[in-house]
Amino acid sequence: MLKKFITADNSESFMNEEVGESYHSHTGGVEEALKKYAVPCKIKELAKTGKIRILDVCFGMGYNSAMAISVALEENPDCEIEVVGLEYDQNIISKIQEVNPPIAFFSHYKKLTPQALGFTEGNVSVKVLLGDAREMVKTLSENHFDAVFFDPFSPKTAPEMWQEHFFAEMYRVMKNSAILATYSCARMARDNMSKAGLMYDDGPILGRRGPGTIATKWMDIFSNP
Ligand SMILES: C[S@@+](CC[C@H](N)C(=O)[O-])C[C@H]1O[C@@H](n2cnc3c(N)ncnc32)[C@H](O)[C@@H]1O
């Protein structure tokens, strides 16, 4: 059962009563999409290069990648953008029709339904691969993505999503220059990132919660931003 609620930034989200967790933080789903994902993954800077490939893990209603596209197009309207989303629940994809977050590109995400899992709009292509993200990721090419938005339910609720072998897949599909961002700073998640070969650091702090985590294949990305 999905129950709608309004987050502190006035954007809509849902509470999944079976899982016991919401799709976005109560402090604000839109703010989180910008500050926990687009900014630490340097989407604005990547837009200047003219081409960005984003992996939106646990796509849900796609706030994170819709925000990144909006940020990138504002910086460079000609930027070529490829988004691949991984999501296993058709129900949450159908909920895209019921929300209107203040994200410029989100109106185009309304084209996504369980029957139509992809679209192209100008230089932007968005495709959602329906299925268990841990399996679907294996179909993706190595060294492909510039940014990974890693947004499963929490390590407490969904520990299976924060395991070494899944992070090893993230490592495989990330370019050497890529950045992975997630909202969690859980020790277990960070340890498993390390075991998979990723190097991590604190991500941004939002509200009164702990920092997120950013991870990369090469430490010098953190020291030479
Ligand atoms: C915290 S929500 C993500 C919210 C999303 N980023 C958004 O902007 O709406 C976690 C998402 O992970 C999805 N999920 C959980 N387990 C999954 C799995 N094994 N494979 C793919 N998606 C999964 C859930 O259906 C849910 O949509």
Short mmCIF file of C-alpha atoms and ligand atoms in Angstrom, two decimals:
data_model
loop_
_atom_site.label_atom_id
_atom_site.label_comp_id
_atom_site.label_asym_id
_atom_site.label_seq_id
_atom_site.Cartn_x
_atom_site.Cartn_y
_atom_site.Cartn_z
CA MET A 1 0.00 0.00 0.00
CA LEU A 2 1.44 3.38 -1.05
CA LYS A 3 0.34 6.43 0.91
CA LYS A 4 1.06 9.92 -0.42
CA PHE A 5 2.65 12.54 1.83
CA ILE A 6 4.22 15.96 1.38
CA THR A 7 7.90 16.41 2.26
CA ALA A 8 9.31 19.52 3.95
CA ASP A 9 10.18 21.12 0.60
CA ASN A 10 6.52 20.79 -0.43
CA SER A 11 7.11 17.98 -2.92
CA GLU A 12 5.07 14.80 -2.98
CA SER A 13 6.32 11.38 -2.04
CA PHE A 14 4.86 8.03 -0.99
CA MET A 15 5.18 5.90 2.10
CA ASN A 16 5.44 2.18 1.34
CA GLU A 17 3.60 0.64 4.27
CA GLU A 18 4.76 -2.92 3.55
CA VAL A 19 8.42 -1.89 3.49
CA GLY A 20 7.91 0.65 6.31
CA GLU A 21 9.90 3.33 4.46
CA SER A 22 9.22 6.31 2.24
CA TYR A 23 10.56 6.89 -1.27
CA HIS A 24 12.12 10.21 -0.29
CA SER A 25 13.34 11.75 2.95
CA HIS A 26 10.80 13.74 4.92
CA THR A 27 13.13 16.74 4.70
CA GLY A 28 12.49 16.98 0.97
CA GLY A 29 12.66 14.72 -2.07
CA VAL A 30 13.45 17.48 -4.54
CA GLU A 31 16.10 19.09 -2.36
CA GLU A 32 17.65 15.66 -1.85
CA ALA A 33 17.70 15.00 -5.62
CA LEU A 34 19.67 18.21 -6.10
CA LYS A 35 21.93 18.28 -3.08
CA LYS A 36 22.56 14.57 -2.45
CA TYR A 37 22.82 13.46 -6.08
CA ALA A 38 23.18 16.12 -8.81
CA VAL A 39 25.62 18.37 -6.94
CA PRO A 40 28.04 15.74 -5.52
CA CYS A 41 28.05 13.92 -8.88
CA LYS A 42 29.10 17.22 -10.53
CA ILE A 43 26.30 17.17 -13.10
CA LYS A 44 26.72 20.86 -13.89
CA GLU A 45 30.42 20.38 -14.60
CA LEU A 46 29.75 17.24 -16.67
CA ALA A 47 27.20 19.16 -18.75
CA LYS A 48 30.00 21.39 -20.01
CA THR A 49 31.63 18.35 -21.63
CA GLY A 50 28.51 17.94 -23.81
CA LYS A 51 27.70 14.35 -22.88
CA ILE A 52 26.54 12.66 -19.67
CA ARG A 53 25.56 9.10 -18.91
CA ILE A 54 23.69 8.52 -15.66
CA LEU A 55 22.72 5.28 -13.92
CA ASP A 56 19.68 5.87 -11.66
CA VAL A 57 19.66 2.85 -9.35
CA CYS A 58 16.27 2.25 -7.72
CA PHE A 59 14.59 4.70 -10.03
CA GLY A 60 11.22 4.88 -8.25
CA MET A 61 9.53 7.96 -9.74
CA GLY A 62 12.83 9.21 -11.12
CA TYR A 63 13.24 12.44 -9.11
CA ASN A 64 17.02 12.06 -8.96
CA SER A 65 17.68 11.71 -12.68
CA ALA A 66 14.93 14.18 -13.67
CA MET A 67 16.67 16.75 -11.46
CA ALA A 68 20.08 15.93 -12.95
CA ILE A 69 18.72 16.38 -16.48
CA SER A 70 17.21 19.74 -15.48
CA VAL A 71 20.52 20.92 -13.99
CA ALA A 72 22.49 19.74 -17.02
CA LEU A 73 20.18 21.32 -19.60
CA GLU A 74 20.16 24.60 -17.71
CA GLU A 75 23.95 24.63 -17.94
CA ASN A 76 24.16 23.36 -21.52
CA PRO A 77 20.89 23.04 -23.50
CA ASP A 78 22.72 21.01 -26.19
CA CYS A 79 24.07 18.42 -23.76
CA GLU A 80 23.51 14.82 -24.81
CA ILE A 81 22.17 12.88 -21.84
CA GLU A 82 21.55 9.17 -21.43
CA VAL A 83 19.74 7.93 -18.32
CA VAL A 84 19.35 4.26 -17.49
CA GLY A 85 17.07 3.55 -14.55
CA LEU A 86 16.88 0.27 -12.61
CA GLU A 87 13.57 -0.46 -10.90
CA TYR A 88 11.58 -3.61 -10.18
CA ASP A 89 8.19 -2.20 -9.15
CA GLN A 90 5.75 -1.21 -11.90
CA ASN A 91 3.43 0.23 -9.28
CA ILE A 92 5.81 3.05 -8.34
CA ILE A 93 6.42 3.83 -12.01
CA SER A 94 2.68 4.28 -12.50
CA LYS A 95 2.69 6.78 -9.60
CA ILE A 96 4.72 9.20 -11.74
CA GLN A 97 1.34 10.33 -13.10
CA GLU A 98 0.20 11.35 -9.60
CA VAL A 99 3.07 13.67 -8.64
CA ASN A 100 4.25 17.04 -9.86
CA PRO A 101 7.55 17.85 -8.16
CA PRO A 102 9.05 21.25 -9.03
CA ILE A 103 11.70 19.74 -11.31
CA ALA A 104 11.84 21.35 -14.77
CA PHE A 105 12.30 18.16 -16.79
CA PHE A 106 9.80 16.10 -14.78
CA SER A 107 6.88 16.85 -17.15
CA HIS A 108 8.66 14.62 -19.70
CA TYR A 109 8.90 11.78 -17.15
CA LYS A 110 5.08 11.57 -17.42
CA LYS A 111 5.72 9.65 -20.66
CA LEU A 112 7.02 6.77 -18.53
CA THR A 113 4.44 4.12 -17.70
CA PRO A 114 4.74 0.39 -16.99
CA GLN A 115 3.90 -0.11 -20.68
CA ALA A 116 6.29 2.58 -22.00
CA LEU A 117 9.56 2.37 -20.14
CA GLY A 118 11.59 4.75 -22.27
CA PHE A 119 11.50 7.92 -24.33
CA THR A 120 13.70 10.34 -26.23
CA GLU A 121 13.25 14.10 -25.98
CA GLY A 122 15.73 16.17 -27.99
CA ASN A 123 19.20 15.03 -26.95
CA VAL A 124 17.92 13.25 -23.87
CA SER A 125 17.14 9.55 -23.69
CA VAL A 126 15.65 7.84 -20.66
CA LYS A 127 15.17 4.09 -20.33
CA VAL A 128 14.03 2.09 -17.30
CA LEU A 129 15.06 -1.55 -17.07
CA LEU A 130 12.33 -3.36 -15.18
CA GLY A 131 13.57 -6.13 -12.92
CA ASP A 132 15.83 -6.79 -9.97
CA ALA A 133 18.56 -4.14 -10.20
CA ARG A 134 21.16 -6.69 -9.07
CA GLU A 135 20.43 -8.78 -12.16
CA MET A 136 19.64 -6.02 -14.66
CA VAL A 137 22.93 -4.24 -13.97
CA LYS A 138 24.75 -7.25 -15.41
CA THR A 139 23.33 -6.40 -18.85
CA LEU A 140 25.07 -2.99 -18.85
CA SER A 141 28.46 -2.25 -20.45
CA GLU A 142 31.56 -1.68 -18.36
CA ASN A 143 33.14 1.78 -18.01
CA HIS A 144 29.98 3.43 -19.27
CA PHE A 145 28.51 5.82 -16.69
CA ASP A 146 29.69 9.25 -15.48
CA ALA A 147 27.38 9.31 -12.47
CA VAL A 148 25.57 6.71 -10.39
CA PHE A 149 22.64 7.70 -8.16
CA PHE A 150 22.38 4.88 -5.61
CA ASP A 151 19.00 5.11 -3.89
CA PRO A 152 17.65 1.78 -2.53
CA PHE A 153 15.65 1.51 0.67
CA SER A 154 17.91 1.78 3.71
CA PRO A 155 20.65 -0.72 4.60
CA LYS A 156 18.55 -1.72 7.63
CA THR A 157 15.43 -2.45 5.57
CA ALA A 158 17.05 -3.75 2.39
CA PRO A 159 20.56 -5.01 3.32
CA GLU A 160 20.65 -7.13 0.14
CA MET A 161 21.00 -3.93 -1.93
CA TRP A 162 24.12 -2.75 -0.11
CA GLN A 163 26.31 -5.82 -0.57
CA GLU A 164 29.81 -6.06 -1.99
CA HIS A 165 28.77 -7.89 -5.18
CA PHE A 166 26.27 -5.16 -6.11
CA PHE A 167 28.86 -2.43 -5.49
CA ALA A 168 31.31 -4.47 -7.60
CA GLU A 169 28.78 -4.17 -10.45
CA MET A 170 28.65 -0.41 -9.87
CA TYR A 171 32.43 -0.33 -10.06
CA ARG A 172 32.34 -2.29 -13.32
CA VAL A 173 29.88 0.03 -15.09
CA MET A 174 31.44 3.27 -13.79
CA LYS A 175 33.98 5.18 -15.87
CA ASN A 176 37.27 5.81 -14.09
CA SER A 177 36.18 9.42 -13.58
CA ALA A 178 32.65 8.54 -12.40
CA ILE A 179 31.14 9.46 -9.03
CA LEU A 180 28.56 7.39 -7.16
CA ALA A 181 26.37 9.22 -4.64
CA THR A 182 24.03 7.84 -2.01
CA TYR A 183 22.12 9.28 0.93
CA SER A 184 23.38 6.67 3.42
CA CYS A 185 26.50 6.79 5.54
CA ALA A 186 25.97 3.33 7.07
CA ARG A 187 29.19 1.59 8.09
CA MET A 188 28.09 -1.66 6.44
CA ALA A 189 27.46 0.11 3.13
CA ARG A 190 30.81 1.88 3.22
CA ASP A 191 32.70 -1.30 4.13
CA ASN A 192 31.11 -3.11 1.21
CA MET A 193 31.99 -0.24 -1.14
CA SER A 194 35.60 -0.58 -0.03
CA LYS A 195 35.60 -4.35 -0.53
CA ALA A 196 34.32 -3.74 -4.07
CA GLY A 197 37.29 -1.46 -4.76
CA LEU A 198 35.51 1.88 -4.40
CA MET A 199 36.95 4.74 -2.36
CA TYR A 200 34.46 6.76 -0.37
CA ASP A 201 34.15 10.05 1.43
CA ASP A 202 31.39 11.94 3.23
CA GLY A 203 28.75 13.36 0.95
CA PRO A 204 26.63 16.43 1.71
CA ILE A 205 24.70 16.82 4.96
CA LEU A 206 21.05 17.76 4.61
CA GLY A 207 18.93 18.88 7.53
CA ARG A 208 19.79 17.12 10.75
CA ARG A 209 20.62 13.78 9.16
CA GLY A 210 24.12 12.37 8.80
CA PRO A 211 26.17 12.91 5.64
CA GLY A 212 25.58 10.95 2.48
CA THR A 213 28.42 9.04 0.85
CA ILE A 214 30.22 9.68 -2.40
CA ALA A 215 32.41 6.99 -3.92
CA THR A 216 34.74 6.72 -6.85
CA LYS A 217 37.30 4.43 -8.42
CA TRP A 218 40.12 6.93 -7.93
CA MET A 219 40.85 8.92 -4.79
CA ASP A 220 42.29 11.93 -6.67
CA ILE A 221 38.79 12.85 -7.83
CA PHE A 222 38.17 13.96 -4.26
CA SER A 223 41.45 15.81 -3.83
CA ASN A 224 41.37 17.54 -7.27
CA PRO A 225 37.75 18.52 -7.79
C1 LIG B 1 14.09 4.93 -1.74
S1 LIG B 1 13.15 4.39 -3.12
C2 LIG B 1 13.86 5.30 -4.47
C3 LIG B 1 13.17 6.59 -4.80
C4 LIG B 1 13.49 7.10 -6.16
N1 LIG B 1 14.88 7.35 -6.38
C5 LIG B 1 12.63 8.28 -6.55
O1 LIG B 1 13.14 9.36 -6.85
O2 LIG B 1 11.40 8.13 -6.56
C6 LIG B 1 13.79 2.75 -3.41
C7 LIG B 1 13.33 2.12 -4.70
O3 LIG B 1 14.01 0.89 -4.88
C8 LIG B 1 13.16 -0.02 -5.52
N2 LIG B 1 13.73 -1.37 -5.32
C9 LIG B 1 13.82 -2.05 -4.16
N3 LIG B 1 14.46 -3.21 -4.36
C10 LIG B 1 14.80 -3.27 -5.66
C11 LIG B 1 15.48 -4.23 -6.47
N4 LIG B 1 15.96 -5.36 -5.95
N5 LIG B 1 15.66 -3.95 -7.77
C12 LIG B 1 15.17 -2.79 -8.30
N6 LIG B 1 14.52 -1.85 -7.59
C13 LIG B 1 14.34 -2.09 -6.28
C14 LIG B 1 11.82 0.22 -4.87
O4 LIG B 1 10.75 -0.26 -5.64
C15 LIG B 1 11.85 1.76 -4.75
O5 LIG B 1 11.26 2.35 -5.86
#
